[in-house]
PDB file of C-alpha atoms in Angstrom:
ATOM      1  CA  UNK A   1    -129.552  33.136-113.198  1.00  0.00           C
ATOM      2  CA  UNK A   2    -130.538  36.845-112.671  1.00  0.00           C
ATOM      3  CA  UNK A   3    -132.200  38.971-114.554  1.00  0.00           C
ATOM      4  CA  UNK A   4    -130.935  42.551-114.471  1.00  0.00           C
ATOM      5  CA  UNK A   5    -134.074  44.159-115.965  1.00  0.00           C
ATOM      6  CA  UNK A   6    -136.287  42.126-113.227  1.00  0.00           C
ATOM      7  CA  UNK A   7    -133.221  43.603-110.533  1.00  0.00           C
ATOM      8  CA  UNK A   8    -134.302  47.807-111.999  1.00  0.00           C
ATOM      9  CA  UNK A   9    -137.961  46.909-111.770  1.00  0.00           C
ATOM     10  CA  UNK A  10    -137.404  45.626-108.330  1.00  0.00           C
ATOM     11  CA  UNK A  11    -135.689  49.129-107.572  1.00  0.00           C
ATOM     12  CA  UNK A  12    -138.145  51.788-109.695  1.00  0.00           C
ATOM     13  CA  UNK A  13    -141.511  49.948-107.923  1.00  0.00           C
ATOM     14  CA  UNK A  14    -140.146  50.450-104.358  1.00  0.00           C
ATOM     15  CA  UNK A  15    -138.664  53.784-104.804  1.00  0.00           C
ATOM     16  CA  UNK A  16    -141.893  55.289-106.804  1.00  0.00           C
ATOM     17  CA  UNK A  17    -144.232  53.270-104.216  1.00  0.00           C
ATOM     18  CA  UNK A  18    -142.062  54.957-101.087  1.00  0.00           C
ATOM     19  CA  UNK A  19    -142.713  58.486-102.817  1.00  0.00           C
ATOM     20  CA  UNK A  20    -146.223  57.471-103.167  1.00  0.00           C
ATOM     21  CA  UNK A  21    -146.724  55.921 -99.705  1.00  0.00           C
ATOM     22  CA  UNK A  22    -144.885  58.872 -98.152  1.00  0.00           C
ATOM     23  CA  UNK A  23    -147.422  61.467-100.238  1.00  0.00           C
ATOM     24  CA  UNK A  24    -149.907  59.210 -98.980  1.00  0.00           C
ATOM     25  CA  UNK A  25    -149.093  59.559 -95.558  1.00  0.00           C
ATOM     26  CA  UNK A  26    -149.264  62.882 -95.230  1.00  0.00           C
ATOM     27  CA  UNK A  27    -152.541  63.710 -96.805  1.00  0.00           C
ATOM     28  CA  UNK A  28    -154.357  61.008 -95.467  1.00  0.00           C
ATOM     29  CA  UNK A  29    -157.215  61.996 -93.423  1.00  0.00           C
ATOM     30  CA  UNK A  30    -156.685  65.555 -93.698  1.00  0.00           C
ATOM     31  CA  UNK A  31    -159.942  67.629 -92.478  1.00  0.00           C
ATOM     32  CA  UNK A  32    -160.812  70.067 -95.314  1.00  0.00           C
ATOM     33  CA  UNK A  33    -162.798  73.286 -94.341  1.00  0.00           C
ATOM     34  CA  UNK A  34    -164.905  73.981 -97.926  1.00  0.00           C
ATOM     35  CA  UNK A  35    -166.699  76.792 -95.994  1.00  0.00           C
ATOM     36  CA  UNK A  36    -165.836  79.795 -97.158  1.00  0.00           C
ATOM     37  CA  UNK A  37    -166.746  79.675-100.742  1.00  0.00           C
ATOM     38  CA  UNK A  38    -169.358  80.897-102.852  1.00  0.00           C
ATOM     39  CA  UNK A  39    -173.009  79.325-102.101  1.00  0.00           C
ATOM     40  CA  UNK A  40    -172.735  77.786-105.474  1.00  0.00           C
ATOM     41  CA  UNK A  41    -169.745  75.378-104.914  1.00  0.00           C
ATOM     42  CA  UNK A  42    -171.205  73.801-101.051  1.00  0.00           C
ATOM     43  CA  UNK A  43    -173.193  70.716-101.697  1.00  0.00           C
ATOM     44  CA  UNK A  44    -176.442  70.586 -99.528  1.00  0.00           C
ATOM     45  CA  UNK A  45    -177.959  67.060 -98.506  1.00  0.00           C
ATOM     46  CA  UNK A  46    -181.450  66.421 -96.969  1.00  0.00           C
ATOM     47  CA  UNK A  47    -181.975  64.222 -94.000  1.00  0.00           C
ATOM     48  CA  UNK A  48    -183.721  61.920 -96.836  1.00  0.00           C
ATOM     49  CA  UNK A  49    -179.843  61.459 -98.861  1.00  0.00           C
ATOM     50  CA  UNK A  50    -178.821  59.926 -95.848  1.00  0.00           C
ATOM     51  CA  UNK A  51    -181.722  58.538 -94.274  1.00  0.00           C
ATOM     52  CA  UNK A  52    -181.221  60.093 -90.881  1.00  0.00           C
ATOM     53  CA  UNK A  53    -182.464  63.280 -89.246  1.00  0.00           C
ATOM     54  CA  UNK A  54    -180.042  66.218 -88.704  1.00  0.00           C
ATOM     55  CA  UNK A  55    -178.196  66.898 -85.872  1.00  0.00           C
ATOM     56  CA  UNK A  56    -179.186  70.169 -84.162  1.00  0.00           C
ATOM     57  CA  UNK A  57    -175.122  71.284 -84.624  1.00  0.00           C
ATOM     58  CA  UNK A  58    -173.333  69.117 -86.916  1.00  0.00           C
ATOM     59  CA  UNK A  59    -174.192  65.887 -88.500  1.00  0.00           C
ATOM     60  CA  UNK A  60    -171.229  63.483 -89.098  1.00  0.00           C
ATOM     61  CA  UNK A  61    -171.503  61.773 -92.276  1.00  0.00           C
ATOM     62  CA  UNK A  62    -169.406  58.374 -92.945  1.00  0.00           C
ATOM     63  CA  UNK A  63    -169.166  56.671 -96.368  1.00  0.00           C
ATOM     64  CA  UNK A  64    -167.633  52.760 -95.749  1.00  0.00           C
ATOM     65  CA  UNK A  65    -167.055  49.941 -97.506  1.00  0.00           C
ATOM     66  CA  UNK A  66    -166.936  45.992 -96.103  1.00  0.00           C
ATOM     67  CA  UNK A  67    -163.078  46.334 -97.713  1.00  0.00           C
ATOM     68  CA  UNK A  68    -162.317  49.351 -96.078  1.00  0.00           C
ATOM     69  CA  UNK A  69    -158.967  49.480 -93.411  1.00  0.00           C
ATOM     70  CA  UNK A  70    -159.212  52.560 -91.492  1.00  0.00           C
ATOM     71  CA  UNK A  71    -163.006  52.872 -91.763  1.00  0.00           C
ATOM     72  CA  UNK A  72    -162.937  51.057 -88.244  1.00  0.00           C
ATOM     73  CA  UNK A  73    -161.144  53.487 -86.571  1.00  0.00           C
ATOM     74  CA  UNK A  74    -162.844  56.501 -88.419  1.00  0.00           C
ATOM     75  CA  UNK A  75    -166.309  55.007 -86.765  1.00  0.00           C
ATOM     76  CA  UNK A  76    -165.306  54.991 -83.297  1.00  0.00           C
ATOM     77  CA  UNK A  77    -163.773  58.597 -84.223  1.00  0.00           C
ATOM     78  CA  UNK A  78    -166.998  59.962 -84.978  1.00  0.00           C
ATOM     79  CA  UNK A  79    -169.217  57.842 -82.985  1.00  0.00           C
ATOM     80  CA  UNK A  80    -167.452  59.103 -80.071  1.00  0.00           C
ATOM     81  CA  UNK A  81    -167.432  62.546 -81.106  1.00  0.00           C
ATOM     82  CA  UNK A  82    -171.067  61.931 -81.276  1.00  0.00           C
ATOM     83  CA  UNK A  83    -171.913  60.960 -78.354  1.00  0.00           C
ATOM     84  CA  UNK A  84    -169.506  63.306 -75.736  1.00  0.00           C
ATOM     85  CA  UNK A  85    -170.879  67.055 -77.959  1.00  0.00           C
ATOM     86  CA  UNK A  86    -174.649  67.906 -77.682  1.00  0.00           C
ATOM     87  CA  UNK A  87    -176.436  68.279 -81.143  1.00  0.00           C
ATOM     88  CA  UNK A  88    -173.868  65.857 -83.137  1.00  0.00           C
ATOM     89  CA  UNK A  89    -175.084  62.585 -84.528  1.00  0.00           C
ATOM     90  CA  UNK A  90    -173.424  60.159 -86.373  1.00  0.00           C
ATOM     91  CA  UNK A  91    -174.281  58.528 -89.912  1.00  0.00           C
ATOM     92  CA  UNK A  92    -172.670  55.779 -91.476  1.00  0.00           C
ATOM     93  CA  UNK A  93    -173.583  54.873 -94.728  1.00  0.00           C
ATOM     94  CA  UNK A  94    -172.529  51.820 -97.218  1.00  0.00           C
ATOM     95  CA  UNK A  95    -171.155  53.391 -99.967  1.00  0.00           C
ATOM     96  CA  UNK A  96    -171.877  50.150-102.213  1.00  0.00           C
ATOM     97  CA  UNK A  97    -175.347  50.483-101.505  1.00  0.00           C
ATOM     98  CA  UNK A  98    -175.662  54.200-102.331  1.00  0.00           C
ATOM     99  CA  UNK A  99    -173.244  54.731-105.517  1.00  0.00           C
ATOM    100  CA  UNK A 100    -175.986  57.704-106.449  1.00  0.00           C
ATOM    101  CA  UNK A 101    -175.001  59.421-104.008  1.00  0.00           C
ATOM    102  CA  UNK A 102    -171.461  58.533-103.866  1.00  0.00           C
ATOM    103  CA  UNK A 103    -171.191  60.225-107.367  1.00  0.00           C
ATOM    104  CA  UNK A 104    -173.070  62.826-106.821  1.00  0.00           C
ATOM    105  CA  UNK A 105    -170.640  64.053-104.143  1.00  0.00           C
ATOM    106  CA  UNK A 106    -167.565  62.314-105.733  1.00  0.00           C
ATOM    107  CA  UNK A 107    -166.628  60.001-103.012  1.00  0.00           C
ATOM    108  CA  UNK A 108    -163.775  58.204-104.561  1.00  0.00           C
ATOM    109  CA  UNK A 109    -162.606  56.467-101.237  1.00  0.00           C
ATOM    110  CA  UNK A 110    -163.828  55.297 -98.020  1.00  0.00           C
ATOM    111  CA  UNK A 111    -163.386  56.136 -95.175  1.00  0.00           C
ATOM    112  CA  UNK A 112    -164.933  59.809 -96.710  1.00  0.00           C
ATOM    113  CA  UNK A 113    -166.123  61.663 -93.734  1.00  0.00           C
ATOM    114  CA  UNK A 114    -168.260  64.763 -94.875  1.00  0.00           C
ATOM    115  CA  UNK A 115    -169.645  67.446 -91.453  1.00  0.00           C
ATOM    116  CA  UNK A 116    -172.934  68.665 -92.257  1.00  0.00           C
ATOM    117  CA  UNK A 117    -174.272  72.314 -90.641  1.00  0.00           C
ATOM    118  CA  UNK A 118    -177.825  71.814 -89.361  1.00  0.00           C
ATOM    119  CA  UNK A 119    -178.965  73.138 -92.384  1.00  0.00           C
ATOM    120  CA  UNK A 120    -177.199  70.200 -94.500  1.00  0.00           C
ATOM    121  CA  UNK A 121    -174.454  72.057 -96.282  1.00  0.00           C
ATOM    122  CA  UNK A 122    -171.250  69.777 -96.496  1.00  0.00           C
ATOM    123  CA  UNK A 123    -168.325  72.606 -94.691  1.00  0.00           C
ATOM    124  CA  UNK A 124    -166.179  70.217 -93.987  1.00  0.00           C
ATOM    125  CA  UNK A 125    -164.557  66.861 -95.685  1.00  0.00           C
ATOM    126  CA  UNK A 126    -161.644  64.641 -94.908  1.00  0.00           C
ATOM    127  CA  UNK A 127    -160.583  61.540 -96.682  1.00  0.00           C
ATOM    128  CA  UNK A 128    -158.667  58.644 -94.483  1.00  0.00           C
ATOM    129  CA  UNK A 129    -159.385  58.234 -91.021  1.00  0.00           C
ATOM    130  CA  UNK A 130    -159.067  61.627 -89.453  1.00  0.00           C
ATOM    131  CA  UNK A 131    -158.171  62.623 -85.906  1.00  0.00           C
ATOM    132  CA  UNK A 132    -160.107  62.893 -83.204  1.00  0.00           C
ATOM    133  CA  UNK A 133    -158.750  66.826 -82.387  1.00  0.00           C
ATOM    134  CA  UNK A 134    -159.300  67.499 -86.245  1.00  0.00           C
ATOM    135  CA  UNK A 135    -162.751  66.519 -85.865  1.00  0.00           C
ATOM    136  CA  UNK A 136    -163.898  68.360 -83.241  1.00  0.00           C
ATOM    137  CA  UNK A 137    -161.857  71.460 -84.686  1.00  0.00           C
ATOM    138  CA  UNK A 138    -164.370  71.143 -87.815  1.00  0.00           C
ATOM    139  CA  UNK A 139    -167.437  71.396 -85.991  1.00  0.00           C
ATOM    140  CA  UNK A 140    -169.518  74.166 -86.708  1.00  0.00           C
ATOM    141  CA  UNK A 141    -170.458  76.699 -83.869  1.00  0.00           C
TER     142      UNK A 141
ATOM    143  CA  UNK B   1    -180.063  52.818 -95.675  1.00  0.00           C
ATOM    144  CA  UNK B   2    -177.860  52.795 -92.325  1.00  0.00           C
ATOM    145  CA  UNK B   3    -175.144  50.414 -92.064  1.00  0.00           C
ATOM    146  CA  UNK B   4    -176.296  46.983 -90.247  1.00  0.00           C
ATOM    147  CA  UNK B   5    -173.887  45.717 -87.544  1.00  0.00           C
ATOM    148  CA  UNK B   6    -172.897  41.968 -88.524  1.00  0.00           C
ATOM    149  CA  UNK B   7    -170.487  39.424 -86.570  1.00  0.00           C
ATOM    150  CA  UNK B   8    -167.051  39.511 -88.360  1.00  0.00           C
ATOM    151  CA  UNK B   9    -163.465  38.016 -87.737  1.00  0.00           C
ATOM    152  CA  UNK B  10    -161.083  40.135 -86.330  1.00  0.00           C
ATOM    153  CA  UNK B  11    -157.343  39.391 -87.067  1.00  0.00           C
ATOM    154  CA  UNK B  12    -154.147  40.846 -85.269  1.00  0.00           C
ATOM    155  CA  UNK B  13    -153.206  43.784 -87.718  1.00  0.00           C
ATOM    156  CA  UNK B  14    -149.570  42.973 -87.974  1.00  0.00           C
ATOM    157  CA  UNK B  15    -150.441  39.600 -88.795  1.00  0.00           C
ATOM    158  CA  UNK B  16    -151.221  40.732 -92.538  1.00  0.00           C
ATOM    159  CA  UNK B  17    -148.500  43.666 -92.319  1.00  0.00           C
ATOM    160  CA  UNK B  18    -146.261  40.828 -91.726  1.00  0.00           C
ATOM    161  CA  UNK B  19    -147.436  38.744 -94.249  1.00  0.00           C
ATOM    162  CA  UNK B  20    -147.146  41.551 -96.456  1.00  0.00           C
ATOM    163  CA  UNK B  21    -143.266  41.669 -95.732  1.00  0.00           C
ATOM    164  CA  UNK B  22    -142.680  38.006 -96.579  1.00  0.00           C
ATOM    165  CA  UNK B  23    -144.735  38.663 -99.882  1.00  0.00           C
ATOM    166  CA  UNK B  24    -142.371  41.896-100.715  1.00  0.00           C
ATOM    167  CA  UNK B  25    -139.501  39.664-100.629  1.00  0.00           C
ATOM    168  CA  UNK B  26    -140.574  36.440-102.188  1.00  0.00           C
ATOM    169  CA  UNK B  27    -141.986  38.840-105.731  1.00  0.00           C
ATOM    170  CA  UNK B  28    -138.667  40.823-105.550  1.00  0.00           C
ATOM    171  CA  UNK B  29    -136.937  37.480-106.015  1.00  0.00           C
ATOM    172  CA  UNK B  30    -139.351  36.354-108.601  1.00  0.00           C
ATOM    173  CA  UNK B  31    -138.650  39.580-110.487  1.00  0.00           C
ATOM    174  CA  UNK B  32    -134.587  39.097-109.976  1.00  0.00           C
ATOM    175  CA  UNK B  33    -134.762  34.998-110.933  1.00  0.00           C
ATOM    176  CA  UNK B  34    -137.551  35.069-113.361  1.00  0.00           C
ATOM    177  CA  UNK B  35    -138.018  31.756-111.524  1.00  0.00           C
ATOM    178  CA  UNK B  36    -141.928  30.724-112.617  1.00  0.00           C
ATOM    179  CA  UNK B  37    -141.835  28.180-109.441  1.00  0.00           C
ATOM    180  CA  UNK B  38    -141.218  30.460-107.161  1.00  0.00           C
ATOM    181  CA  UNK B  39    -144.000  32.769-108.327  1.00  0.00           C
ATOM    182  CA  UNK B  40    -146.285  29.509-108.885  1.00  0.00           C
ATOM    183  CA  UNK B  41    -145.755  29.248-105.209  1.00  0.00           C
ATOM    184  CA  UNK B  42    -146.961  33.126-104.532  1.00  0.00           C
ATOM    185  CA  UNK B  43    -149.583  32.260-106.526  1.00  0.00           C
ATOM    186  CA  UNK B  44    -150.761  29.500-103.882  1.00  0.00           C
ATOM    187  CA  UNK B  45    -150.519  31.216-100.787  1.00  0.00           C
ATOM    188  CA  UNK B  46    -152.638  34.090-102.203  1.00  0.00           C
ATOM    189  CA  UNK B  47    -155.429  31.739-103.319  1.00  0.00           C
ATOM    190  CA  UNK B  48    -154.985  30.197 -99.957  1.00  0.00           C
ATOM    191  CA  UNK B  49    -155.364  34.145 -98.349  1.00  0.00           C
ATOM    192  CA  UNK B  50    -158.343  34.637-100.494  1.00  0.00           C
ATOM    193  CA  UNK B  51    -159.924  31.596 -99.795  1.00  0.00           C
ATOM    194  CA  UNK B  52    -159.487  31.125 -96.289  1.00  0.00           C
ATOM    195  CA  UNK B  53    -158.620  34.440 -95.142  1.00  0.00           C
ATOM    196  CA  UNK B  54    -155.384  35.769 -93.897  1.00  0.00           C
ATOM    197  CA  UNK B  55    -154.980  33.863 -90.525  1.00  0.00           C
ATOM    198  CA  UNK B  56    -154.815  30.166 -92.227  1.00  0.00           C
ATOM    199  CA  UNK B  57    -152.825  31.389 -95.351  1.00  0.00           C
ATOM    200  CA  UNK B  58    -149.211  30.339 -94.683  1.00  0.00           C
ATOM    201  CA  UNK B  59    -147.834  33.201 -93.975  1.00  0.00           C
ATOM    202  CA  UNK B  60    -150.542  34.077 -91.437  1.00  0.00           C
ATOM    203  CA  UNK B  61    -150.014  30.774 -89.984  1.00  0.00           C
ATOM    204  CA  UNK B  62    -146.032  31.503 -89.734  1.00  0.00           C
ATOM    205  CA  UNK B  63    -146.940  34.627 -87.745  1.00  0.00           C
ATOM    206  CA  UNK B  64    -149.455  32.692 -85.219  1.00  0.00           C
ATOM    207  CA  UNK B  65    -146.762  30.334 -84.660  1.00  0.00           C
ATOM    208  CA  UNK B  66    -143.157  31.928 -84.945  1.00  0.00           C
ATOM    209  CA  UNK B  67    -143.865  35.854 -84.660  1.00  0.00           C
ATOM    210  CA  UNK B  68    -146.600  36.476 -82.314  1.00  0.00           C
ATOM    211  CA  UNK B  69    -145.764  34.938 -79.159  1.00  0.00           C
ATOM    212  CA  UNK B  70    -142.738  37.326 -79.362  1.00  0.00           C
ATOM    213  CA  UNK B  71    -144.858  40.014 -79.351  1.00  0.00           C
ATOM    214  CA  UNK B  72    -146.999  41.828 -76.652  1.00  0.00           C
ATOM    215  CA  UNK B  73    -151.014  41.633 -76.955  1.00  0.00           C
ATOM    216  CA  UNK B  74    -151.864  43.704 -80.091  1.00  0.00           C
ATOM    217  CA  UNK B  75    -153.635  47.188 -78.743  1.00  0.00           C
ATOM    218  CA  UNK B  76    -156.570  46.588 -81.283  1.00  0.00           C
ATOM    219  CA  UNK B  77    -157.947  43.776 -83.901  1.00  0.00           C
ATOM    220  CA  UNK B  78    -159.044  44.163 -87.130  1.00  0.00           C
ATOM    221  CA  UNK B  79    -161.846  43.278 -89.395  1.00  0.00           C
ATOM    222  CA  UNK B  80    -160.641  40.511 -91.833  1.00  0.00           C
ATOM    223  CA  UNK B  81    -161.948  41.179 -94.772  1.00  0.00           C
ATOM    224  CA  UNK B  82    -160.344  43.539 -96.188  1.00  0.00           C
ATOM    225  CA  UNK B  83    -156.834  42.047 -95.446  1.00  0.00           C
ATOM    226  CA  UNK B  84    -158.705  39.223 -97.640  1.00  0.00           C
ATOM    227  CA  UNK B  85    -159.546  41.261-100.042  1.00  0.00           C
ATOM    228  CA  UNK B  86    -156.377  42.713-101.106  1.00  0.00           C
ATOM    229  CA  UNK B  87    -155.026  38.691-101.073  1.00  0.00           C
ATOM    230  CA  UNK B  88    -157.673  38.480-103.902  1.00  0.00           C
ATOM    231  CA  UNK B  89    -156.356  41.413-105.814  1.00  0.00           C
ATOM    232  CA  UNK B  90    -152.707  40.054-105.255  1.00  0.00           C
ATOM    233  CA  UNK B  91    -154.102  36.562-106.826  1.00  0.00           C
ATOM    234  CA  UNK B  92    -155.143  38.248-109.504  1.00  0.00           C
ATOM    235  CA  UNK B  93    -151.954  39.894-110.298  1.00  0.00           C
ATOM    236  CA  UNK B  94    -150.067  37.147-109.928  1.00  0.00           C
ATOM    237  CA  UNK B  95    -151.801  34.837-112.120  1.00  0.00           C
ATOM    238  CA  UNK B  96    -151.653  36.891-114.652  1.00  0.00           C
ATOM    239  CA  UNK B  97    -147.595  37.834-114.021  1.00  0.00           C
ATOM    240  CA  UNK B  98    -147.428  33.607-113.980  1.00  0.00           C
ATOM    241  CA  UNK B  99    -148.923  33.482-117.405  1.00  0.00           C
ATOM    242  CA  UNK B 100    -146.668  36.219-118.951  1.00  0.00           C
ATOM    243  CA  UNK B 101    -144.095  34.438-117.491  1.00  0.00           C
ATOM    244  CA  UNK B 102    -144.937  30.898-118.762  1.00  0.00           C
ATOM    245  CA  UNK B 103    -146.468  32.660-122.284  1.00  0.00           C
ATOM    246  CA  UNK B 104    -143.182  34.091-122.321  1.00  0.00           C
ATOM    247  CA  UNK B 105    -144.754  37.550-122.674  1.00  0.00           C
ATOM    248  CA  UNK B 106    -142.493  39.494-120.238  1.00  0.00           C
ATOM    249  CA  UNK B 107    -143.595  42.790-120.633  1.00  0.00           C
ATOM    250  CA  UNK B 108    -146.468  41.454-119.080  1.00  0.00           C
ATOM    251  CA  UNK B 109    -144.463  39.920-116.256  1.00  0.00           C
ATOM    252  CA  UNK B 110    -142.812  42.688-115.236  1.00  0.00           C
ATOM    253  CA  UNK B 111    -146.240  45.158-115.036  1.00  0.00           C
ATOM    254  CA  UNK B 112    -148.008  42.319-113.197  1.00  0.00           C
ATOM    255  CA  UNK B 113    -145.420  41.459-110.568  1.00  0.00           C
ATOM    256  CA  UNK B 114    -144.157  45.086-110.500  1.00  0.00           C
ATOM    257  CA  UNK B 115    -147.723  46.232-109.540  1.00  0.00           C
ATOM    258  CA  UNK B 116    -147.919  43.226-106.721  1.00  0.00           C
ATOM    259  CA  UNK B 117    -144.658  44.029-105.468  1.00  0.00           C
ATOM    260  CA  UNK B 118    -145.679  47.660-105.212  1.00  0.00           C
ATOM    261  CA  UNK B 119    -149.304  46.777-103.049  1.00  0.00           C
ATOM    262  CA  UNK B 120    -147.200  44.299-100.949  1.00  0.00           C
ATOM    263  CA  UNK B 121    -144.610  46.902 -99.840  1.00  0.00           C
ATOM    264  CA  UNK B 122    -147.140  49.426 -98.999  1.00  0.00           C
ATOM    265  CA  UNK B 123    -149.168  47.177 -97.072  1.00  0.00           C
ATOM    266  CA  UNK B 124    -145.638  46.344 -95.193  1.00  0.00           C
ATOM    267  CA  UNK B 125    -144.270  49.653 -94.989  1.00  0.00           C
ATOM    268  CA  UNK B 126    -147.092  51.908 -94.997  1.00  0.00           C
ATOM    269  CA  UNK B 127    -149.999  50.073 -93.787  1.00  0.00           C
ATOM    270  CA  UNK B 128    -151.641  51.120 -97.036  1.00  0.00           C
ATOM    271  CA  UNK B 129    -154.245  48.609 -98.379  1.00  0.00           C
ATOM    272  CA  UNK B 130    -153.609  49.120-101.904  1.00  0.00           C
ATOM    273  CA  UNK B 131    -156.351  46.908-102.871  1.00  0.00           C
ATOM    274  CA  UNK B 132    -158.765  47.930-100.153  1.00  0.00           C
ATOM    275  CA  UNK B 133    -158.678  51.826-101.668  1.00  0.00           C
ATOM    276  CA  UNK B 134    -159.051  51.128-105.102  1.00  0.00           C
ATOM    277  CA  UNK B 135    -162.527  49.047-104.287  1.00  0.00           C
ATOM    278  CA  UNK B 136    -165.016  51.951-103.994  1.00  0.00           C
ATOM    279  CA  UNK B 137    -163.471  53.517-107.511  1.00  0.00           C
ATOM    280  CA  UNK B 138    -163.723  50.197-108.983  1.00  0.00           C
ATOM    281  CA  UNK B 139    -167.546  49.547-107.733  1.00  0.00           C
ATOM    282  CA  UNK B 140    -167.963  53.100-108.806  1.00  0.00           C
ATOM    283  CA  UNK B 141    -166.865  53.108-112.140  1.00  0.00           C
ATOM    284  CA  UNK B 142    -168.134  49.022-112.955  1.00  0.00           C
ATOM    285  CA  UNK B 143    -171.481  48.587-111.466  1.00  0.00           C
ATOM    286  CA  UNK B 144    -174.436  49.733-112.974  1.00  0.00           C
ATOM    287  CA  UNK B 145    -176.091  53.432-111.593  1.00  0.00           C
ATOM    288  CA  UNK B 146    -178.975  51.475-110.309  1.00  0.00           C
ATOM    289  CA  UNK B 147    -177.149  48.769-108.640  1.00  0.00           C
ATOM    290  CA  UNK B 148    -178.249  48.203-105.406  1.00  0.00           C
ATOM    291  CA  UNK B 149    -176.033  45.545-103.076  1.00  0.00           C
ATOM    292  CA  UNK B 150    -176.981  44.428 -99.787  1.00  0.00           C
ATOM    293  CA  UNK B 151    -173.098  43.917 -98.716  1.00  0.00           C
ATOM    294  CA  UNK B 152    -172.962  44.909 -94.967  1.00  0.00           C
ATOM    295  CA  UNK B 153    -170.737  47.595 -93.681  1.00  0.00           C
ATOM    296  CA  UNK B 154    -168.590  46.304 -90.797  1.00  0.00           C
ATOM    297  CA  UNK B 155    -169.266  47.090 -87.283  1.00  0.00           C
TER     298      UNK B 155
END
C-alpha cells in the first residue's frame, strides 16, 4: 500500500535539504576578513587562551572535535601553511575540552579556523575547511 | 590544552557516502510504504554502524565487497569516527520514527524519518555530516560551563 502523505514528505525533505546542502556548499569554509572594524568589535586572545606562544606573523588557530569531517583536511591546511611561511605557527585546540572559550568567541562548528596578528587580535575567521590559497591570502603582512 | 595525536581507524570516504545512498533509499521507501519492517531493519544496520563502526555495518560491508574493487585506490582515508557518529544520530532517529510508527503516532513518524532521510541525503549528495556539525552546538549548549572532557582530537 502507499502512503501519499509519506510520498510529499519524501519530496519536501529532499528538495528543502538540496536548497540547504547547495547554501551549504557555497559558504562553507569561506575566509572572513573582520579587520577593518572598530577596535571594539575584534576579539583579542593571549598566548595563555590557547596555550601556545604567538607566532611572530600570524598564529593559526583550529577549533576540532573527535566528530568532526573536514577538520582533517583543515589540519594539514594549516599545518602546512605553517610550516612553508616564516613567523606562522599552528594551534589546534579540542573544542570539547575548552567550551569557555568556545563561547566566548561563539564557535558554533568545527572545523572554526580563527588567524591571529602577533598581537592576538582575531582578523580573520572561516568556518569549514578552507583553502589553502584563501589561507595564505588572510595572512597578515 | 593542545590536541594529543592518538591511533584511529581510517575508512575509505565513499564507503560511508555510499552507505549513505543505500540509507536515502531504504527511509524514502519506509516513508512511501509505512512498512514498520522495513524501517525495523534500518533500525539494525544503524545500531550495527554505531556499534561497530561503518566498515562492518552492512552496508559498509556491501561496499568492501561489491563496490570497491570497481573502484581505483581512494586518494585519501578518513577518520572513522565521525562517520560513526552520525550512524548513532541516525539510530536515534529511527527508533524513535519506529515507535511513532508502531504507537501509531504518525506525526511523529513522519518528523523522525523525514529528518533521517534529510542527514542521509546530504551525507550522499553533499558530503555533509549532518550529525557530525550539529555535535559542537549540542556539547555547547548541554554540558555544563565547567565541563572539562579528556576526548582526544584526531590526528
Amino acid at each position: 500500500m502507499l502512503c501519499v502523505t509519506g510520498l510529499l514528505v519524501v519530496v519536501l525533505v529532499l528538495v528543502a535539504a538540496t536548497v540547504f546542502g547547495v547554501w551549504w556548499r557555497r559558504r562553507d569554509g569561506r575566509v572572513r576578513n573582520l579587520d577593518g572594524g572598530s577596535e571594539d568589535d575584534v576579539d583579542v586572545l593571549s598566548p595563555d587562551d590557547i596555550g601556545h606562544e604567538f607566532g611572530s606573523r600570524a598564529t593559526l588557530v583550529q577549533f576540532s572535535t573527535a566528530f568532526c569531517q573536514p577538520c582533517r583536511a583543515t589540519r594539514a591546511t594549516l599545518a602546512h601553511v605553517a610550516s612553508s611561511t616564516d613567523g606562522v605557527v599552528h594551534v589546534e585546540i579540542d573544542a570539547e575540552a575548552n567550551l569557555d572559550l568556545v563561547r566566548r568567541l561563539s564557535v558554533l562548528r568545527t572545523p572554526t579556523t580563527l588567524v591571529l596578528d602577533d598581537g592576538g587580535r582575531v582578523v580573520v575567521r572561516a568556518s569549514g575547511a578552507p583553502a589553502l590559497r584563501d589561507v595564505r591570502a588572510a595572512l597578515p603582512d | 590544552m593542545r590536541a594529543t595525536p592518538a591511533v584511529r581507524r581510517e575508512i575509505d570516504p565513499r564507503g560511508p557516502r555510499f552507505a549513505a545512498a543505500l540509507t536515502t533509499v531504504v527511509l524514502a521507501a519506509v516513508l512511501i510504504t509505512q512498512n514498520a519492517w522495513l524501517l525495523a531493519a534500518q533500525t539494525a544496520v544503524f545500531a550495527v554502524g554505531a556499534l561497530a563502526g561503518p566498515a562492518a555495518a552492512p552496508y559498509g560491508r556491501l561496499f568492501a565487497r561489491a563496490v570497491r574493487p570497481r573502484l581505483a585506490p581512494p586518494s585519501q582515508l578518513e577518520d572513522a569516527a565521525p562517520p560513526r557518529f552520525a550512524q548513532a544520530v541516525g539510530l536515534v532517529f529511527s527508533l524513535t520514527g519506529l515507535a511513532g510508527l508502531l504507537g501509531g503516532v504518525v506525526v511523529l513518524g513522519y518528523v523522525a524519518v523525514g529528518a533521517a532521510l534529510a542527514a542521509a541525503f546530504l551525507n550522499a549528495a553533499f558530503g555533509l555530516c549532518l550529525g557530525c556539525e550539529t555535535y559542537l552546538a549540542y556539547r555547547r549548549s548541554f554540558l555544563s560551563r565547567s565541563a572539562h572532557h579528556t576526548t582526544e582530537v584526531a590526528p
